[in-house]
Amino acid sequence: MKMDVLLGLQWGDEGKGKIVDVLAPQYEVVARFQGGPNAGHTLEFDGIKHVLHQIPSGIFRPQILNIIGNGVVLDPIVLKKEIDALEKFSIDYKKNLLISKKATIIIPTHKLLDVALETAKGDKKIGSTLKGIGPTYQDKIGRVALRVGDIHSPNFREKYDTLVEKHKTILSFYSHPLDGLAEMEAQFFAAVEFFKTLNLIDSEYLVNDALNADKKILAEGAQGSLLDVDFGSYPFVTSSTTMAAGVCTGLGVAPSKIGEVFGIFKAYCTRVGSGPFPTELFDVEGEAIRKEGNEFGSTTGRPRRCGWLDLPALRYSIMINGVTQLFMTKADVLNIFEEIKVCTHYELPNGDRIDRLSFEISELHVQPAYKVFKGWNCSLAAVRSYDEFPVKLKDYVSYLEEELQVPIKLVSVGPDRVQTIFR
Ligand code: GDP
Ligand code: IMO
Ligand code: MG
């Protein structure tokens, strides 16, 4: 059996959480392979709306094992809060949630460092979620981080103190105050005690044993391909490998074990945080998308920057991930528009046309060139099959399929589980 992957093709928030929850009944295991509490994955069903940050989006399906893989950076304080919030759903998390002992731990000073490093960047700041992601991955690669399995070590406190001393030296270099640290540490050590009661495993064995036993596994991406540390709009990226290749290092599976790669994209684009965004709208249309799509960050509540769909960027993401099926979300948000635009290529100030995301692209002052479609201008709230789609929406989907050369197998027309149309 091979492992399927679902990942975002834009700048995150494509609706990964919703679709993983919808697909989960087809799988026996759902696994996160990178990122951490910077993610905010929203699920809606039976009138309930729930946002997950580190816990995989299969958690509401009682028969499914949910794994937090070694590639994740995990904040025990956030995990404790997430688990507490699941209490009312009677989820047997001691059985259904498994955590890799090789996952890296976010400690309180990582979050202070995130703030100090962002502040030092001034107007060049990345717009980090300030959850400690960058500093924690730095320590992982620098071979000084704490890992989940370390919490059982008799000298865990000593290892912790050594790392904190190093962080304090860096924080003093930035003249960053240690306000609130003692309180955060108290929360951290309480959460670590709770952590010890959870199911901590060598998840690479579980994953490979499951595949060998013909069990179906879905890897759930966080962030999006355009935030990938290598291929995103560097330096305005996150610090992990968000693309399909990250599944191999983040869960311990061979490349030959990757099956379908589901690439998920919104019918338009959003971005939260700084960095290039060629199709960004600064006018009433952008405001209309934000309002209609409720485009405010699931993790930080920040307003998301909004713009039209960008085909060169989407093609790039499809290429680097080897996407085999496309899923389009939030089609319903475009209901309000008389005209819908799709960026087909970019133009340089001298009129030259480009359609590749080269190293230099962010310096080139490209202008998007658009193809304009007539909008369908009707509600999709009650639509439950592709046959019921307005013709103009069908035309839009067919056009994208033709341009992207990958089938669009799913269209999402609302936040609820049931508002999902398979083709
Ligand atoms: P993720 O990070 O990729 O899981 O996405 P987020 O949960 O951060 O953001 C997606 C938002 O859009 C959430 O509020 C979802 O409830 C919502 N959503 C998902 N799919 C649809 C859809 O098809 N239509 C609408 N209107 N909202 C959707
Ligand atoms: P999900 O999984 C959208 C963005 C931040 C910032 C940059 C770096 O919900 O799609 P970081 O905290 O990683 O140092 O921030 O990446 N970012 C996201 N944007 N969705 C996310 O996750 C994101 N996770 C990080 O806004 O621009
Ligand atoms: Mg999100």
Coordinates of C-alpha atoms and ligand atoms in Angstrom, one line a residue:
M1 CA 0.0 0.0 0.0
K2 CA 1.2 3.6 -0.7
M3 CA 0.6 6.7 1.3
D4 CA -1.5 9.5 -0.1
V5 CA -0.7 13.1 0.6
L6 CA -2.9 16.2 0.8
L7 CA -1.2 19.5 0.7
G8 CA -1.8 23.2 0.1
L9 CA -0.6 24.6 -3.3
Q10 CA -0.8 28.3 -2.3
W11 CA 0.2 30.3 0.8
G12 CA -1.7 28.1 3.3
D13 CA -5.4 28.1 4.5
E14 CA -6.6 26.4 1.3
G15 CA -9.1 24.3 3.4
K16 CA -6.8 21.3 4.2
G17 CA -8.5 20.6 7.5
K18 CA -12.0 20.5 6.0
I19 CA -11.0 18.2 3.2
V20 CA -8.8 15.8 5.4
D21 CA -11.8 15.5 7.6
V22 CA -14.0 14.7 4.6
L23 CA -11.6 12.1 3.2
A24 CA -10.7 10.5 6.5
P25 CA -13.3 7.7 6.5
Q26 CA -11.4 6.3 3.4
Y27 CA -8.2 6.0 5.6
E28 CA -7.1 4.2 8.7
V29 CA -4.3 6.6 9.6
V30 CA -4.0 10.4 9.2
A31 CA -0.5 11.9 9.9
R32 CA 1.0 15.4 10.1
F33 CA 4.6 15.5 8.8
Q34 CA 5.8 19.1 9.3
G35 CA 4.9 22.5 10.7
G36 CA 3.5 23.0 14.1
P37 CA 1.1 25.4 15.9
N38 CA 1.5 27.9 13.1
A39 CA -1.1 25.9 11.3
G40 CA -4.8 26.4 11.9
H41 CA -7.0 23.8 10.2
T42 CA -10.8 24.4 10.5
L43 CA -13.4 21.6 10.4
E44 CA -17.1 22.1 10.4
F45 CA -19.8 19.5 10.8
D46 CA -23.2 19.2 12.7
G47 CA -23.2 22.9 13.4
I48 CA -19.8 22.7 15.1
K49 CA -16.7 24.7 14.0
H50 CA -13.4 23.5 15.4
V51 CA -9.8 24.7 14.7
L52 CA -6.9 22.2 15.1
H53 CA -3.3 23.4 15.2
Q54 CA -1.1 20.4 15.8
I55 CA -3.5 17.5 16.0
P56 CA -4.3 15.8 12.7
S57 CA -7.7 16.5 11.2
G58 CA -8.8 12.8 11.4
I59 CA -9.3 13.1 15.1
F60 CA -13.1 13.4 15.0
R61 CA -13.4 10.0 13.3
P62 CA -13.2 7.5 16.1
Q63 CA -11.8 4.6 14.0
I64 CA -8.8 6.6 12.8
L65 CA -5.3 6.7 14.2
N66 CA -3.8 10.2 14.2
I67 CA 0.0 10.6 14.1
I68 CA 2.1 13.7 14.8
G69 CA 5.2 12.7 12.9
N70 CA 8.9 13.4 13.6
G71 CA 9.0 16.4 11.2
V72 CA 6.6 18.4 13.3
V73 CA 7.7 21.0 15.9
L74 CA 5.4 20.6 18.8
D75 CA 4.4 23.0 21.6
P76 CA 3.2 21.0 24.6
I77 CA 1.3 24.0 26.0
V78 CA -0.7 24.3 22.8
L79 CA -1.2 20.5 22.6
K80 CA -2.6 20.4 26.2
K81 CA -5.1 23.2 25.2
E82 CA -6.0 21.4 22.0
I83 CA -6.7 18.2 23.9
D84 CA -8.7 20.1 26.6
A85 CA -10.8 21.6 23.8
L86 CA -11.6 18.1 22.5
E87 CA -12.8 16.9 25.9
K88 CA -16.5 17.7 25.1
F89 CA -16.4 15.4 22.0
S90 CA -15.5 12.3 24.1
I91 CA -12.5 11.5 21.9
D92 CA -10.3 8.7 23.1
Y93 CA -7.1 10.6 22.4
K94 CA -5.0 8.2 24.5
K95 CA -5.8 5.6 21.9
N96 CA -6.3 7.6 18.7
L97 CA -3.4 10.2 19.0
L98 CA 0.2 9.0 18.6
I99 CA 3.2 11.3 18.8
S100 CA 6.6 10.6 17.4
K101 CA 9.4 10.6 20.1
K102 CA 11.5 12.2 17.4
A103 CA 9.3 15.3 17.0
T104 CA 11.0 18.5 18.2
I105 CA 9.7 20.4 21.2
I106 CA 9.0 24.1 21.1
I107 CA 10.0 25.6 24.4
P108 CA 8.9 29.0 25.8
T109 CA 12.1 30.8 24.8
H110 CA 11.6 29.8 21.2
K111 CA 8.5 32.0 21.2
L112 CA 10.4 34.9 22.7
L113 CA 13.2 34.4 20.1
D114 CA 10.5 34.5 17.3
V115 CA 9.4 37.9 18.6
A116 CA 12.9 39.2 19.0
L117 CA 14.0 38.1 15.5
E118 CA 10.9 39.5 13.9
T119 CA 11.2 42.8 15.7
A120 CA 14.8 43.1 14.6
K121 CA 13.7 42.7 11.0
G122 CA 11.7 45.9 11.2
D123 CA 9.7 46.5 8.0
K124 CA 11.3 43.4 6.5
K125 CA 9.5 41.2 8.9
I126 CA 8.1 37.9 7.7
G127 CA 4.8 38.2 9.5
S128 CA 5.5 35.0 11.5
T129 CA 2.7 33.6 13.6
L130 CA 5.2 34.0 16.5
K131 CA 4.6 30.4 17.6
G132 CA 8.3 29.7 17.8
I133 CA 8.5 27.7 14.5
G134 CA 11.6 29.3 13.0
P135 CA 13.8 29.2 16.1
T136 CA 12.8 25.6 16.9
Y137 CA 13.7 24.4 13.4
Q138 CA 16.9 26.3 13.7
D139 CA 17.8 24.4 16.9
K140 CA 16.8 21.1 15.2
I141 CA 19.1 21.7 12.3
G142 CA 21.7 23.1 14.7
R143 CA 21.5 19.7 16.6
V144 CA 20.7 21.3 20.0
A145 CA 16.9 20.9 20.2
L146 CA 14.9 18.9 22.7
R147 CA 12.8 16.1 21.3
V148 CA 9.6 14.5 22.6
G149 CA 11.4 11.4 23.7
D150 CA 13.7 13.5 25.9
I151 CA 10.9 14.2 28.3
H152 CA 11.4 10.8 29.9
S153 CA 15.2 11.4 30.3
P154 CA 16.4 11.8 33.9
N155 CA 18.4 14.9 32.7
F156 CA 15.6 16.5 30.8
R157 CA 15.7 19.6 33.0
E158 CA 19.4 19.9 32.5
K159 CA 19.1 19.7 28.7
Y160 CA 16.3 22.3 28.9
D161 CA 18.4 24.6 31.1
T162 CA 21.3 24.4 28.7
L163 CA 19.2 25.3 25.7
V164 CA 17.5 28.2 27.6
E165 CA 20.9 29.6 28.6
K166 CA 21.8 29.7 24.9
H167 CA 18.5 31.4 24.1
K168 CA 19.0 33.9 26.8
T169 CA 22.3 34.9 25.4
I170 CA 20.7 35.5 22.0
L171 CA 17.8 37.4 23.6
S172 CA 20.2 39.7 25.5
F173 CA 22.0 40.4 22.2
Y174 CA 18.6 41.7 20.9
S175 CA 17.9 43.4 24.2
H176 CA 14.7 41.4 24.3
P177 CA 12.9 41.3 27.7
L178 CA 12.2 38.0 29.4
D179 CA 8.7 39.2 30.5
G180 CA 6.3 36.4 31.2
L181 CA 8.9 33.7 30.9
A182 CA 8.5 32.3 34.4
E183 CA 4.7 31.9 33.9
M184 CA 5.3 30.3 30.5
E185 CA 7.8 27.9 32.0
A186 CA 5.3 26.9 34.7
Q187 CA 2.7 26.1 32.0
F188 CA 5.4 24.3 29.9
F189 CA 6.5 22.0 32.7
A190 CA 2.8 21.2 33.7
A191 CA 2.1 20.4 30.0
V192 CA 5.2 18.2 29.9
E193 CA 3.9 16.2 32.8
F194 CA 0.6 15.8 30.9
F195 CA 2.6 14.9 27.8
K196 CA 4.1 11.9 29.6
T197 CA 0.6 10.3 29.8
L198 CA 0.2 10.4 26.0
N199 CA 1.1 7.7 23.5
L200 CA 4.7 8.5 22.5
I201 CA 6.1 6.1 19.9
D202 CA 8.7 5.6 17.1
S203 CA 6.1 6.5 14.5
E204 CA 8.2 5.5 11.5
Y205 CA 7.7 1.9 12.5
L206 CA 4.0 2.3 12.9
V207 CA 3.6 4.0 9.6
N208 CA 5.7 1.5 7.6
D209 CA 4.1 -1.5 9.4
A210 CA 0.7 -0.1 8.6
L211 CA 1.6 0.3 4.9
N212 CA 3.0 -3.2 4.8
A213 CA -0.3 -4.4 6.3
D214 CA -2.1 -2.7 3.4
K215 CA -3.6 0.0 5.6
K216 CA -4.4 3.3 4.0
I217 CA -2.6 6.4 5.3
L218 CA -3.2 10.1 4.5
A219 CA -0.4 12.6 5.1
E220 CA -1.8 16.0 6.0
G221 CA 0.2 19.0 5.0
A222 CA 0.4 22.3 6.8
Q223 CA 1.1 25.7 5.4
G224 CA 1.4 25.7 1.6
S225 CA 3.9 25.1 -1.2
L226 CA 4.5 28.8 -1.7
L227 CA 5.7 28.9 2.0
D228 CA 8.1 26.1 1.5
V229 CA 11.6 26.9 2.9
D230 CA 13.3 26.0 -0.5
F231 CA 10.7 26.8 -3.1
G232 CA 8.5 29.4 -1.5
S233 CA 8.9 33.2 -1.8
Y234 CA 12.1 33.1 0.4
P235 CA 12.7 34.7 2.9
F236 CA 8.9 35.2 3.4
V237 CA 8.4 31.5 4.0
T238 CA 8.0 29.1 6.9
S239 CA 10.9 27.0 8.2
S240 CA 9.8 23.5 7.0
T241 CA 9.5 21.5 3.9
T242 CA 5.8 21.9 3.1
M243 CA 6.0 20.0 -0.2
A244 CA 5.4 16.3 -0.9
A245 CA 9.1 15.5 -0.3
G246 CA 8.6 16.6 3.3
V247 CA 6.4 13.5 3.9
C248 CA 9.5 11.2 3.5
T249 CA 11.6 13.0 6.1
G250 CA 8.7 14.0 8.3
L251 CA 7.3 10.5 8.7
G252 CA 10.1 8.2 7.7
V253 CA 8.7 6.7 4.5
A254 CA 10.5 6.1 1.2
P255 CA 9.7 8.2 -1.9
S256 CA 8.5 5.0 -3.6
K257 CA 5.8 4.7 -1.0
I258 CA 4.1 7.9 -2.0
G259 CA 0.8 7.3 -3.9
E260 CA -1.7 10.0 -4.8
V261 CA -0.7 13.6 -4.2
F262 CA -3.8 15.7 -3.7
G263 CA -3.1 19.4 -4.3
I264 CA -5.6 21.7 -2.7
F265 CA -6.2 25.3 -3.8
K266 CA -8.7 28.0 -3.3
A267 CA -10.6 29.4 -6.3
Y268 CA -8.7 32.6 -5.6
C269 CA -5.6 33.3 -3.5
T270 CA -4.9 34.5 0.0
R271 CA -1.8 35.2 1.9
V272 CA -1.3 36.1 5.6
G273 CA 2.0 37.7 6.5
S274 CA 4.5 39.5 4.3
G275 CA 6.0 38.7 0.9
P276 CA 5.3 38.9 -2.8
F277 CA 1.7 38.3 -4.0
P278 CA 1.4 39.3 -7.7
T279 CA -2.4 39.0 -7.9
E280 CA -3.1 40.8 -4.6
L281 CA -6.1 43.1 -4.8
F282 CA -6.0 46.4 -2.8
D283 CA -9.5 47.5 -3.9
V284 CA -13.2 46.8 -3.2
E285 CA -12.9 43.4 -5.0
G286 CA -10.2 42.3 -2.5
E287 CA -12.3 43.5 0.4
A288 CA -15.3 41.6 -1.0
I289 CA -13.4 38.4 -1.2
R290 CA -12.1 38.9 2.4
K291 CA -15.7 39.5 3.6
E292 CA -17.4 36.8 1.6
G293 CA -14.7 34.2 2.3
N294 CA -14.3 35.2 6.0
E295 CA -10.6 35.5 5.3
F296 CA -9.2 36.0 8.7
G297 CA -6.4 33.8 10.0
S298 CA -7.5 30.7 11.9
T299 CA -4.4 30.9 14.2
T300 CA -3.8 34.6 14.6
G301 CA -7.1 36.3 13.5
R302 CA -5.1 38.6 11.1
P303 CA -7.0 39.7 8.0
R304 CA -5.7 37.7 5.0
R305 CA -4.5 39.5 1.9
C306 CA -6.8 38.5 -1.0
G307 CA -6.4 38.3 -4.8
W308 CA -7.3 36.4 -8.0
L309 CA -6.2 32.9 -8.8
D310 CA -2.6 32.7 -10.1
L311 CA -2.0 30.0 -12.7
P312 CA 1.8 30.4 -13.0
A313 CA 2.1 29.9 -9.2
L314 CA -0.3 27.0 -9.2
R315 CA 1.6 25.3 -12.1
Y316 CA 4.8 25.7 -10.1
S317 CA 3.3 24.1 -7.0
I318 CA 1.9 21.2 -9.1
M319 CA 5.3 20.6 -10.6
I320 CA 7.3 20.5 -7.4
N321 CA 4.8 18.2 -5.7
G322 CA 3.9 15.9 -8.5
V323 CA 0.2 16.5 -7.9
T324 CA -2.0 13.8 -9.3
Q325 CA -5.4 15.2 -8.4
L326 CA -6.6 18.7 -7.7
F327 CA -9.1 19.8 -5.2
M328 CA -10.6 23.3 -5.5
T329 CA -12.1 25.0 -2.4
K330 CA -14.2 28.1 -1.7
A331 CA -15.8 28.2 -5.1
D332 CA -18.9 29.6 -3.4
V333 CA -17.0 32.7 -2.4
L334 CA -16.9 33.8 -6.0
N335 CA -20.7 33.7 -6.3
I336 CA -20.8 37.4 -5.7
F337 CA -18.8 38.5 -8.7
E338 CA -20.2 39.6 -12.1
E339 CA -16.7 38.9 -13.4
I340 CA -14.0 36.5 -12.2
K341 CA -10.3 36.9 -13.2
V342 CA -7.6 34.3 -13.5
C343 CA -3.9 35.3 -13.9
T344 CA -2.6 33.5 -17.0
H345 CA 1.0 35.0 -17.0
Y346 CA 2.9 38.0 -15.7
E347 CA 4.2 41.0 -17.7
L348 CA 7.4 42.9 -17.1
P349 CA 7.5 46.7 -17.3
N350 CA 9.0 46.4 -20.8
G351 CA 6.0 44.3 -21.9
D352 CA 7.8 40.9 -22.0
R353 CA 5.7 38.0 -20.8
I354 CA 6.8 35.5 -18.2
D355 CA 5.1 32.5 -16.7
R356 CA 7.8 30.9 -14.5
L357 CA 8.7 31.6 -10.8
S358 CA 12.3 32.3 -11.3
F359 CA 14.8 33.2 -8.5
E360 CA 14.5 36.9 -9.5
I361 CA 10.8 37.1 -9.7
S362 CA 10.2 39.2 -6.6
E363 CA 12.6 41.9 -7.9
L364 CA 11.0 42.1 -11.3
H365 CA 7.9 44.2 -10.5
V366 CA 5.7 41.8 -12.6
Q367 CA 2.1 42.7 -13.4
P368 CA -0.4 39.9 -13.6
A369 CA -2.2 39.5 -17.0
Y370 CA -5.8 38.2 -16.6
K371 CA -8.3 36.2 -18.5
V372 CA -11.8 37.4 -17.5
F373 CA -14.8 35.0 -17.0
K374 CA -18.5 35.8 -16.5
G375 CA -19.5 35.0 -13.0
W376 CA -22.3 32.5 -12.2
N377 CA -23.8 34.9 -9.7
C378 CA -25.9 32.4 -7.8
S379 CA -25.8 30.6 -4.4
L380 CA -24.1 27.2 -4.3
A381 CA -25.2 26.5 -0.7
A382 CA -27.6 23.8 -1.5
V383 CA -25.6 22.2 -4.4
R384 CA -24.8 18.5 -3.7
S385 CA -23.7 17.2 -7.1
Y386 CA -21.6 18.3 -10.0
D387 CA -24.7 18.1 -12.3
E388 CA -26.3 20.9 -10.2
F389 CA -23.4 23.3 -10.9
P390 CA -24.2 26.4 -12.9
V391 CA -22.8 26.1 -16.4
K392 CA -20.4 29.1 -15.9
L393 CA -18.8 27.3 -12.9
K394 CA -18.4 24.1 -14.9
D395 CA -16.7 26.2 -17.6
Y396 CA -14.4 27.7 -15.0
V397 CA -13.5 24.2 -13.7
S398 CA -12.9 22.8 -17.2
Y399 CA -10.7 25.8 -18.1
L400 CA -8.5 25.3 -15.1
E401 CA -8.2 21.6 -15.7
E402 CA -7.2 22.2 -19.3
E403 CA -4.6 24.9 -18.2
L404 CA -3.2 22.9 -15.3
Q405 CA -3.3 19.4 -17.0
V406 CA -4.4 17.7 -13.8
P407 CA -8.0 16.6 -13.1
I408 CA -10.0 18.6 -10.6
K409 CA -11.6 15.7 -8.6
L410 CA -13.3 17.7 -5.9
V411 CA -14.9 21.1 -5.6
S412 CA -15.8 22.5 -2.2
V413 CA -18.7 24.9 -2.0
G414 CA -19.0 25.7 1.7
P415 CA -17.2 25.1 5.0
D416 CA -19.4 22.2 6.1
R417 CA -18.4 18.5 5.5
V418 CA -21.5 18.1 3.3
Q419 CA -20.7 21.0 1.0
T420 CA -18.1 18.9 -0.8
I421 CA -18.7 17.7 -4.4
F422 CA -16.7 14.8 -5.9
R423 CA -16.3 14.6 -9.7
Ligands
GDP1 P1 -6.4 25.2 6.3 O1 -5.3 25.8 7.1 O2 -5.9 24.8 4.9 O3 -7.0 24.0 6.9 O4 -7.6 26.2 6.1 P2 -8.2 27.2 7.2 O5 -9.0 26.3 8.1 O6 -7.1 28.0 7.9 O7 -9.0 28.2 6.4 C1 -10.0 27.8 5.5 C2 -11.3 28.5 5.9 O8 -12.3 28.4 4.9 C3 -11.9 27.9 7.2 O9 -12.6 28.9 7.9 C4 -12.9 26.8 6.6 O10 -14.0 26.6 7.4 C5 -13.4 27.6 5.3 N1 -13.7 26.7 4.2 C6 -13.1 25.6 3.8 N2 -13.7 25.2 2.6 C7 -14.6 26.1 2.3 C8 -15.5 26.3 1.1 O11 -15.5 25.6 0.2 N3 -16.3 27.4 1.1 C9 -16.2 28.3 2.2 N4 -17.0 29.4 2.1 N5 -15.4 28.2 3.2 C10 -14.6 27.1 3.3
IMO2 P1 -2.1 26.5 7.6 O1 -1.6 25.1 7.9 C1 -1.2 30.5 6.3 C2 2.8 32.1 7.3 C3 2.9 33.2 8.3 C4 4.1 33.9 7.9 C5 5.0 32.8 7.4 C6 6.0 32.3 8.5 O2 -3.2 26.9 8.5 O3 -2.3 26.7 6.2 P2 5.9 31.1 10.8 O4 4.9 31.2 11.9 O5 5.8 29.7 10.2 O6 7.2 31.5 11.1 O7 5.3 32.1 9.7 O8 4.1 31.7 7.1 N1 2.1 30.9 7.8 C7 0.9 30.5 7.4 N2 0.0 31.2 6.6 N3 -1.5 29.3 6.9 C8 -0.6 28.7 7.7 O9 -0.8 27.4 8.1 C9 0.6 29.3 8.0 N4 1.7 28.9 8.8 C10 2.6 29.9 8.6 O10 1.8 34.0 8.3 O11 3.8 34.7 6.7
MG3 MG -5.1 27.6 8.2

